[in-house]
Coordinates of C-alpha atoms and ligand atoms in Angstrom, one line a residue:
X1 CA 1.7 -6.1 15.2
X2 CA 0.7 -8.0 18.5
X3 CA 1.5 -6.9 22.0
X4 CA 4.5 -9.6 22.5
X5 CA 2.3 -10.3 26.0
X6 CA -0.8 -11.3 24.5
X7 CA 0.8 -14.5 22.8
X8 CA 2.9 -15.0 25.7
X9 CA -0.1 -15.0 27.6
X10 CA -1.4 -17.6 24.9
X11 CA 1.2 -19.5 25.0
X12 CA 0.9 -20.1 29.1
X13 CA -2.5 -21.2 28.9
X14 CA -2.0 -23.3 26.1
X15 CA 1.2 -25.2 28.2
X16 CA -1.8 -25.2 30.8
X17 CA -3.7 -27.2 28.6
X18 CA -0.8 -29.3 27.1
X19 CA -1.2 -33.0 27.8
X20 CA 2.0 -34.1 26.9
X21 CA 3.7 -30.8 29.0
X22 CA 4.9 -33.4 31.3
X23 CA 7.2 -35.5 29.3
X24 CA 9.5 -32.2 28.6
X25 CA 10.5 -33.6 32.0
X26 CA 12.0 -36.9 30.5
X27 CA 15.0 -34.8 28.5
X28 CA 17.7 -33.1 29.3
X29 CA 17.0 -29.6 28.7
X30 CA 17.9 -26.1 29.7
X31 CA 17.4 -22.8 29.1
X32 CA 18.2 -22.8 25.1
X33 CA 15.2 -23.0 23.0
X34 CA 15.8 -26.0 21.4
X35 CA 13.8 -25.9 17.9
X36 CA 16.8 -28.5 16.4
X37 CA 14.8 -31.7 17.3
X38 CA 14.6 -32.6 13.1
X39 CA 18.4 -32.6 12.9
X40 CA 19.1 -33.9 16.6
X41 CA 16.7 -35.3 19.0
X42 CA 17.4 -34.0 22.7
X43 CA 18.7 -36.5 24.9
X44 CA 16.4 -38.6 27.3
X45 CA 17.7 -38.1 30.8
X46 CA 17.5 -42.3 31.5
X47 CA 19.5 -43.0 28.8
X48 CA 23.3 -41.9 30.1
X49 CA 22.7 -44.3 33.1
X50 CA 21.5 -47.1 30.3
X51 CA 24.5 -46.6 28.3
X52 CA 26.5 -46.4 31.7
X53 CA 25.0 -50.4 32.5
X54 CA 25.3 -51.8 28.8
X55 CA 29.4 -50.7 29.3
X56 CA 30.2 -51.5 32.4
X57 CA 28.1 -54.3 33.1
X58 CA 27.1 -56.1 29.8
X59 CA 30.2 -55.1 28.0
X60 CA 32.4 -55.0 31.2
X61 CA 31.4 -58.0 33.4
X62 CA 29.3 -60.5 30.9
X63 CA 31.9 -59.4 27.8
X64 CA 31.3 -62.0 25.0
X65 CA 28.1 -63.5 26.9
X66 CA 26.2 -60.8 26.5
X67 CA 25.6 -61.4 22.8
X68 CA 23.0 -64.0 24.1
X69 CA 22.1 -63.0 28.2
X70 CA 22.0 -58.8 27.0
X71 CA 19.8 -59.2 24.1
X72 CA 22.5 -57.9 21.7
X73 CA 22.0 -60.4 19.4
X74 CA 18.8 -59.7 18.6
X75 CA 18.7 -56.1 18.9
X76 CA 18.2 -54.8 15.6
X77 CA 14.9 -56.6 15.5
X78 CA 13.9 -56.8 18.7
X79 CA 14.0 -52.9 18.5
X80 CA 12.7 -52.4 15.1
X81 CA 9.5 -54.4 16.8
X82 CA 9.8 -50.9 19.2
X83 CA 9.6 -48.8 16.3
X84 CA 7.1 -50.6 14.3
X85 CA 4.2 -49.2 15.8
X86 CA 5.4 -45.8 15.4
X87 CA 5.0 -46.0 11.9
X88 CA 2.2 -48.3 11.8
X89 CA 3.8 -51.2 10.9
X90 CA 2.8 -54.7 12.9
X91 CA 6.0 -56.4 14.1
X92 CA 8.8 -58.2 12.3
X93 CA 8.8 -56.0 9.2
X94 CA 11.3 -53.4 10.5
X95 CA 15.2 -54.0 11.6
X96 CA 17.3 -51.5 12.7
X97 CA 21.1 -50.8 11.5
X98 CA 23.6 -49.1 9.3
X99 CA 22.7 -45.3 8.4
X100 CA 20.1 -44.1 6.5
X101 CA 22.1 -43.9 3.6
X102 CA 23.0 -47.2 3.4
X103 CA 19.6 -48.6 3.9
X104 CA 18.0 -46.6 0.8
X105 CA 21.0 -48.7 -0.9
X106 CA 19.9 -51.9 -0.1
X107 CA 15.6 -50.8 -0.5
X108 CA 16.4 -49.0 -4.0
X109 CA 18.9 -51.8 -5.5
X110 CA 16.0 -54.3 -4.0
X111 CA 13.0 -53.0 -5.2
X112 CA 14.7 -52.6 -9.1
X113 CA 16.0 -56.4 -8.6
X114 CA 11.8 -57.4 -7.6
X115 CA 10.9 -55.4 -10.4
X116 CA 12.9 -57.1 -12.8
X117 CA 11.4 -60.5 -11.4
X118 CA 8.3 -59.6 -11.7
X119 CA 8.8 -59.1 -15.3
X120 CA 10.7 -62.2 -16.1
X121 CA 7.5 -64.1 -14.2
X122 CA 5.4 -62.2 -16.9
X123 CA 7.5 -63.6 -19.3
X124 CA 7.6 -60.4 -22.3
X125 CA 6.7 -57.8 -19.6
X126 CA 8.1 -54.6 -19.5
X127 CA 12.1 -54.1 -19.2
X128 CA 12.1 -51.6 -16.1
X129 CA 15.1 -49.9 -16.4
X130 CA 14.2 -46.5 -14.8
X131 CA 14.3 -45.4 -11.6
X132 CA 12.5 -42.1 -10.2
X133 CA 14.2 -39.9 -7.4
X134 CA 12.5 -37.2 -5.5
X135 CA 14.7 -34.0 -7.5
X136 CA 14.2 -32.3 -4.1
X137 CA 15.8 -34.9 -1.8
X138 CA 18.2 -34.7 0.8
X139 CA 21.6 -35.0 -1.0
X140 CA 22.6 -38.4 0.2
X141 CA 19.5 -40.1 -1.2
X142 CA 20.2 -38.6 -4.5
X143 CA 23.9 -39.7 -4.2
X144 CA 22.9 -43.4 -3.6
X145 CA 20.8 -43.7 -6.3
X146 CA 22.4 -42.6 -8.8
X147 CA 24.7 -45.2 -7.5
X148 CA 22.3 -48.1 -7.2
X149 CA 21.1 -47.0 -10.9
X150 CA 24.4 -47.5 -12.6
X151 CA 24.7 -50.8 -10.7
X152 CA 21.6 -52.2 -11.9
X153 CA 21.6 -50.9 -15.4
X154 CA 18.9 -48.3 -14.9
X155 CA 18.3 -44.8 -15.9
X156 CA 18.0 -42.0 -12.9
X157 CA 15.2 -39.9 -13.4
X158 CA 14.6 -37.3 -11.0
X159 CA 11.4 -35.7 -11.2
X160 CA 9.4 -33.3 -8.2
X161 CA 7.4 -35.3 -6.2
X162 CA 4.2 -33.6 -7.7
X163 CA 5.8 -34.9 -11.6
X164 CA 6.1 -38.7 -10.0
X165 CA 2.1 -39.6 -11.4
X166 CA 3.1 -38.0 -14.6
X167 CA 6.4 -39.6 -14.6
X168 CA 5.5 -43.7 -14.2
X169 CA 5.4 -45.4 -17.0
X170 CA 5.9 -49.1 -18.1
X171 CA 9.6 -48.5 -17.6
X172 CA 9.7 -47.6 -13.9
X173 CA 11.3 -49.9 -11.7
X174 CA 11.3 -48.1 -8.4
X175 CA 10.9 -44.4 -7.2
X176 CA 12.5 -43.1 -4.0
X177 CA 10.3 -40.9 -2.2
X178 CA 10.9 -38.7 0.7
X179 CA 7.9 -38.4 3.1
X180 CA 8.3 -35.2 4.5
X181 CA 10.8 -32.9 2.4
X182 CA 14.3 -32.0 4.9
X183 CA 13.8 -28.3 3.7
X184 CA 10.8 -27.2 3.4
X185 CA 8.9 -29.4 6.1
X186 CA 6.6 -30.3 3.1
X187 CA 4.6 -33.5 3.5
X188 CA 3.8 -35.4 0.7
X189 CA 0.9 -37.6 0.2
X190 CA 2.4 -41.2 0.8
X191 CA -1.0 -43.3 0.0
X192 CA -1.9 -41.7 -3.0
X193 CA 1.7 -41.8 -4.4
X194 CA 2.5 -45.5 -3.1
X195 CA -0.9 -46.2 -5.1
X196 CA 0.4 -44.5 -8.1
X197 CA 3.4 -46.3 -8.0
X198 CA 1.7 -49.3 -7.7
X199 CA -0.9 -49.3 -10.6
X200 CA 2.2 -48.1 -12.8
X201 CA 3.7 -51.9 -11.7
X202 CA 6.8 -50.3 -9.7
X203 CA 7.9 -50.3 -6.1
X204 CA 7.9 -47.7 -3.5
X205 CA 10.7 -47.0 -1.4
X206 CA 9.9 -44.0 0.9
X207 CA 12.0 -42.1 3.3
X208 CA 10.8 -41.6 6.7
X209 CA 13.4 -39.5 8.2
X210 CA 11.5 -36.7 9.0
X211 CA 8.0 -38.1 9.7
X212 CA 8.6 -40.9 12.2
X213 CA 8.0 -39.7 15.4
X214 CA 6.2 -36.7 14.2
X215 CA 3.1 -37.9 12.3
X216 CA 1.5 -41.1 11.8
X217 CA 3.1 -42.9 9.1
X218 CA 0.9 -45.5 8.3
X219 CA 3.3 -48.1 6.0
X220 CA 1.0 -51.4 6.5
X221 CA -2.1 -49.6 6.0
X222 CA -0.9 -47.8 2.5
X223 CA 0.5 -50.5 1.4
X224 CA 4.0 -49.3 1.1
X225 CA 6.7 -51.8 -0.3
X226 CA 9.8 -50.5 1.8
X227 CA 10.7 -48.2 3.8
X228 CA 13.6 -46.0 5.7
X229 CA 14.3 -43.6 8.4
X230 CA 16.8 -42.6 10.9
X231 CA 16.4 -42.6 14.7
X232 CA 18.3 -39.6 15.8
X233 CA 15.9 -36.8 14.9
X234 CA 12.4 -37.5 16.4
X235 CA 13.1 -40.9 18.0
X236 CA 15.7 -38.9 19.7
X237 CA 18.4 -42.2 19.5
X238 CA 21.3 -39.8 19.8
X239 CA 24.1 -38.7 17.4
X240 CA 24.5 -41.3 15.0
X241 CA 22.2 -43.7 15.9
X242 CA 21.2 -46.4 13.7
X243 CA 18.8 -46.1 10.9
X244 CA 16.3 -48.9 10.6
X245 CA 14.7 -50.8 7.1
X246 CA 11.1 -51.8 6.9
X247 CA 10.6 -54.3 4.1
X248 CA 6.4 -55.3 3.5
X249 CA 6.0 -58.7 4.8
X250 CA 4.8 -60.4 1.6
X251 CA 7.8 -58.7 0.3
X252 CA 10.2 -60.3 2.5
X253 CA 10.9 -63.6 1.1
X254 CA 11.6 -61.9 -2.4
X255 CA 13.9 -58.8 -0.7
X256 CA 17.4 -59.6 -1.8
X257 CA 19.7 -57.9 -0.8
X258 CA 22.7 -56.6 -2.4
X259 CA 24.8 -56.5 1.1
X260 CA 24.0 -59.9 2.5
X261 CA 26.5 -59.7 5.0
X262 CA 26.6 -62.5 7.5
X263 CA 24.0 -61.1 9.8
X264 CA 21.3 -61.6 7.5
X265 CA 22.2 -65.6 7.0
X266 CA 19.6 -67.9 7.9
X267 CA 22.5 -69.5 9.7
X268 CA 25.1 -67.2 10.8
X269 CA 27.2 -69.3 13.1
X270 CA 27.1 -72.6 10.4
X271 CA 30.0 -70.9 8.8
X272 CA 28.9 -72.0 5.6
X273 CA 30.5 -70.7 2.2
X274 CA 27.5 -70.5 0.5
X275 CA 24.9 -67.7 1.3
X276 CA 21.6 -68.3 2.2
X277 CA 18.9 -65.7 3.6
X278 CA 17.3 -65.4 6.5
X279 CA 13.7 -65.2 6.5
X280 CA 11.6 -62.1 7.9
X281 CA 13.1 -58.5 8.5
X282 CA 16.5 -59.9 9.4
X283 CA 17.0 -60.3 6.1
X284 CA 17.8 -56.9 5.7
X285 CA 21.0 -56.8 8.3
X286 CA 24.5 -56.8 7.2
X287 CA 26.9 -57.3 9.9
X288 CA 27.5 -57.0 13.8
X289 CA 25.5 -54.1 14.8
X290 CA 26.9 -51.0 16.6
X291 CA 25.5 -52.2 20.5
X292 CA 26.3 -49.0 22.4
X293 CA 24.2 -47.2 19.8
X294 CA 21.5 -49.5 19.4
X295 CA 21.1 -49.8 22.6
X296 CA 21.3 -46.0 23.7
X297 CA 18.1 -45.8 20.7
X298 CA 16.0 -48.5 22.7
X299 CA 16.3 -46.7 26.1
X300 CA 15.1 -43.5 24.0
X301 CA 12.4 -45.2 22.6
X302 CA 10.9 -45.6 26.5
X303 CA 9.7 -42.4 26.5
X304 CA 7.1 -43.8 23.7
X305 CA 5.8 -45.6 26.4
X306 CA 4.8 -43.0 28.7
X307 CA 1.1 -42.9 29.7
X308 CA -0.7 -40.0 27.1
X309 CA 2.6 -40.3 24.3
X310 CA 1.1 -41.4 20.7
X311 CA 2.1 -40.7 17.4
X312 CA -1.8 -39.1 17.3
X313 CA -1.3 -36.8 20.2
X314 CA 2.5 -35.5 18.9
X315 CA 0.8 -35.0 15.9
X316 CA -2.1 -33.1 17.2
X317 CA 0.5 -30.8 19.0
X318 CA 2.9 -30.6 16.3
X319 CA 0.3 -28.8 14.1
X320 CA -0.7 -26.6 17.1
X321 CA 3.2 -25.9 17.4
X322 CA 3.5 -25.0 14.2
X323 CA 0.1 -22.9 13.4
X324 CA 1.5 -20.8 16.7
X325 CA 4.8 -20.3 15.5
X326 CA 3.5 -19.1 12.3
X327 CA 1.3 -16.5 13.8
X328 CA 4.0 -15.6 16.2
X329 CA 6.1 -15.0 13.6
X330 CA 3.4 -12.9 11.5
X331 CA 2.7 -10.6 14.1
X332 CA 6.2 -10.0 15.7
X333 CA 8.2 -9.8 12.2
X334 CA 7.9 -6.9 10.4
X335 CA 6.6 -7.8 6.4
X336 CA 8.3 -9.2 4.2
X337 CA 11.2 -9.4 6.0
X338 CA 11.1 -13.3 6.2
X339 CA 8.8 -16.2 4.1
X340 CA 7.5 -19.6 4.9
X341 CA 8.1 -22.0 2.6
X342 CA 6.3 -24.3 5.0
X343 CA 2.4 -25.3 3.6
X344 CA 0.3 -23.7 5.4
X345 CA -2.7 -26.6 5.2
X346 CA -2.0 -29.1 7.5
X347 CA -2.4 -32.5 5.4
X348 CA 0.8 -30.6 3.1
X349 CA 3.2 -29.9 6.9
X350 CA 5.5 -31.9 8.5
X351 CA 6.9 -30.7 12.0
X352 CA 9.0 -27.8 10.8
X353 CA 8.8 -24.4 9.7
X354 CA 11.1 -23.5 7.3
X355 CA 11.6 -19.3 6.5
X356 CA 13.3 -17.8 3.7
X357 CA 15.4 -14.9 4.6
X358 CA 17.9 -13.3 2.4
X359 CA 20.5 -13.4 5.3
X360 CA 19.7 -16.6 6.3
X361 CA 23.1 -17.6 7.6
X362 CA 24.3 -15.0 9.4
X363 CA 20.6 -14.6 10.9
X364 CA 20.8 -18.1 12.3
X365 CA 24.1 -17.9 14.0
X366 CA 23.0 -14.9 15.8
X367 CA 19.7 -16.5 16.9
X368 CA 21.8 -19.7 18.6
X369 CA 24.0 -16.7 20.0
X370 CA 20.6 -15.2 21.5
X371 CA 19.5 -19.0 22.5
X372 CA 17.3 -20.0 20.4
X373 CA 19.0 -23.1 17.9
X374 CA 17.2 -23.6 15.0
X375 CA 19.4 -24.3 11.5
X376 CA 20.2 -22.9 8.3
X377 CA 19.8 -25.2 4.8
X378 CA 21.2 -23.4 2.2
X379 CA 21.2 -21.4 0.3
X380 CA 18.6 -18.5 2.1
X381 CA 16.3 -20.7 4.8
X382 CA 16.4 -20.8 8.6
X383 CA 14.7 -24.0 9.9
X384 CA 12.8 -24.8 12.7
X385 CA 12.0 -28.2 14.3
X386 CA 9.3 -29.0 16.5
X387 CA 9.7 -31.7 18.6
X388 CA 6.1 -31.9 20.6
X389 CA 7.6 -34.2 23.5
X390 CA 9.6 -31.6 24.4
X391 CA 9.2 -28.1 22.9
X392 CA 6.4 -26.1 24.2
X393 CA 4.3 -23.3 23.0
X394 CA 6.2 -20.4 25.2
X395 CA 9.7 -21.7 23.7
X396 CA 7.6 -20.9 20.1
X397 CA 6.4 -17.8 20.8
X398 CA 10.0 -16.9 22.5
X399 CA 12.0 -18.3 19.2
X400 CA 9.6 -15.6 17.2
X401 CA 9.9 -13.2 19.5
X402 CA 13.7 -13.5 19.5
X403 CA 13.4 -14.0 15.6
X404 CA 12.0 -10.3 15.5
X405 CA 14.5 -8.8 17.4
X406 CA 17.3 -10.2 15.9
X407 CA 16.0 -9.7 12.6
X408 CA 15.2 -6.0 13.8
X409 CA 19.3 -5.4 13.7
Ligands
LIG266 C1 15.7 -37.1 4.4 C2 17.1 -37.6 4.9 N1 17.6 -38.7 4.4 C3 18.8 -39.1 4.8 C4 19.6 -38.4 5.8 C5 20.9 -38.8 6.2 O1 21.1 -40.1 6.4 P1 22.3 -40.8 7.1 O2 21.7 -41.5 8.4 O3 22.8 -41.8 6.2 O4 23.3 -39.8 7.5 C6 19.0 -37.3 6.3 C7 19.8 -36.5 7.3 O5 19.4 -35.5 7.9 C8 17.8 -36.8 5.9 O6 17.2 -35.7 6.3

């Protein structure tokens, strides 16, 4: 084992050297170690006096004007245009609303309803009644598509991400993908696999929930058909914050959706009877949007705007996060006593750590006694986010310091 003061010392000079140490300044923080960034982003300290004006002012004074003089109309799109870049798509592909859940809904049912077109324009071509889930997704994805299967007529096949090449076949219609897994802070290889999925004549729908913010995404470059995330975790939109939809361009005049509420009419305020879509990224709203919300998640998203902030230089500093957590935790915790399940080459990790400890539970709760909040994912793995806007490397080599003692009784 190390002396605990030569990381420390490390960790100091490599804060020193930290060129986005400043924006830790832009939250509200204290003396907590906050590795709980993946579940809940920490709050941007403009963003209570945002809120404060878009209530009192825009909601109190302008009331029902501010639909047009606040923006609040076009929110959803004006700030998926905001969160676009950060996952490399050019504008008017993403729109932001409803939770993540309810946008792999409308991307799954979607994708199987294009698929099927496609095969009618071929005229015999292949049925497509599969669909292919990622067997290690978070719950709700699972939940939904089983759901969007039955409605479609499909069969729900879920297979590991690393059986999905083996798995396509003339059937597929779709395959929901997770980009980085919730538990295991696992990345998977999005280009390859959206290629795969392609050449087997099926369509993509990945989820971004734990990559945006943290790594570059890259949807218009791979190619990727549709998309979904939320904004509460690294785009640190608060509790509940909307989730946002990215939908290809050349998709978008064929993306129909199976909630085409009135928001996504190409003429909302005609009244008419009869639906008819908007065109572009609109297309994929469903009714008024949650404004307090929304807008809380566009004065977050400032902080992306910051002189030095890119998805490049998180990412850079996320893998230096990481790599020093895991050596903290090496040389401070006695062996054996705890296991990443956490890749250890960088092209395979996300920005977590996730450990395997038999009391994982009980562990946990007495680390956020001692200060440091991670969480525990059932059943046996303590999980730790790194948020690089805000987390430094002397909270890392604390949290394994702290890890140590507490696992030392
Ligand atoms: C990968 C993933 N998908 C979906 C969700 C939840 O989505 P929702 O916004 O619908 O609660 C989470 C929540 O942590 C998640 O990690």
């Amino acid at each position: 084992m190390s002396e605990p003061t030569s990381l420390a010392g490390e960790a100091e000079q490599l804060d020193a050297a930290d060129g986005l140490a400043a924006v830790r300044e832009r939250f509200v923080l204290d003396d907590v170690t906050y590795l709980d960034g993946n579940s809940l982003g920490a709050l941007p300290a403009h963003v209570p006096a945002r809120v404060a004006d878009v209530v009192r002012r825009q909601w109190g004074e302008l009331r029902i004007r501010s639909w047009e003089e606040s923006g609040w109309w076009t929110a959803p799109e004006r700030i998926g245009d905001r969160i676009a870049p950060l996952v490399g798509a050019a504008a008017g592909q993403v729109v932001v609303g409803d939770s993540t859940s309810v946008n792999v809904f409308k991307a799954l049912v979607a994708a199987v309803r294009m698929a099927r077109e496609d095969g009618r324009a071929a005229g015999d071509g292949p049925v497509r009644d599969e669909i292919l889930v990622d067997a290690t997704t978070f719950p709700t994805d699972g939940y939904i598509a089983e759901s969007a299967a039955r409605m479609t007529g499909c069969a729900l096949r879920p297979v590991t991400p690393a059986e999905v090449t083996g798995a396509l076949g003339d059937r597929t219609a779709a395959v929901l993908l997770n980009h980085v897994d919730y538990r295991t802070g696992r990345l998977h290889d999005l280009p390859a696999l959206t290629a795969a999925v392609h050449a087997a004549g099926a369509y993509a729908v990945w989820d971004l929930c734990h990559s945006a913010g943290a790594l570059p995404v890259g949807l218009d470059e791979h190619g990727v058909d549709l998309a979904v995330g939320c904004t509460y975790k690294y785009l640190n939109g608060g509790p509940g914050s909307p989730a946002y939809l990215y939908v290809r361009r050349a998709l978008q005049p064929r993306f129909d959706s199976p909630l085409p509420g009135w928001n996504s009419h190409a003429e909302p305020f005609g009244m008419r009877s009869a639906y008819a879509p908007a065109s572009g990224a609109v297309r994929g709203r469903v009714g008024t949007p949650d404004i307090l919300s929304l807008l809380a998640l566009e004065a977050a998203l400032d902080v992306w705007d910051e002189e030095g902030v890119s998805v490049s230089a998180v990412r850079a500093k996320s893998l230096a996060l990481t790599d020093f957590f895991l050596r903290c935790v090496g040389a401070y915790v006695p062996d054996g006593r705890v296991e990443s399940v956490t890749p250890a080459a960088h092209a395979e990790r996300g920005s977590q750590v996730a450990l395997r400890c038999d009391d994982a539970a009980e562990v946990m709760k007495r680390l956020i006694e001692r200060g440091v909040v991670g969480d525990y994912r059932a059943p046996d793995v303590l999980r730790f986010g790194f948020t690089p806007l805000y987390v430094g490397f002397a909270d890392v080599e604390r949290a394994a310091r702290v890890l140590a003692r507490t696992l030392a009784g």
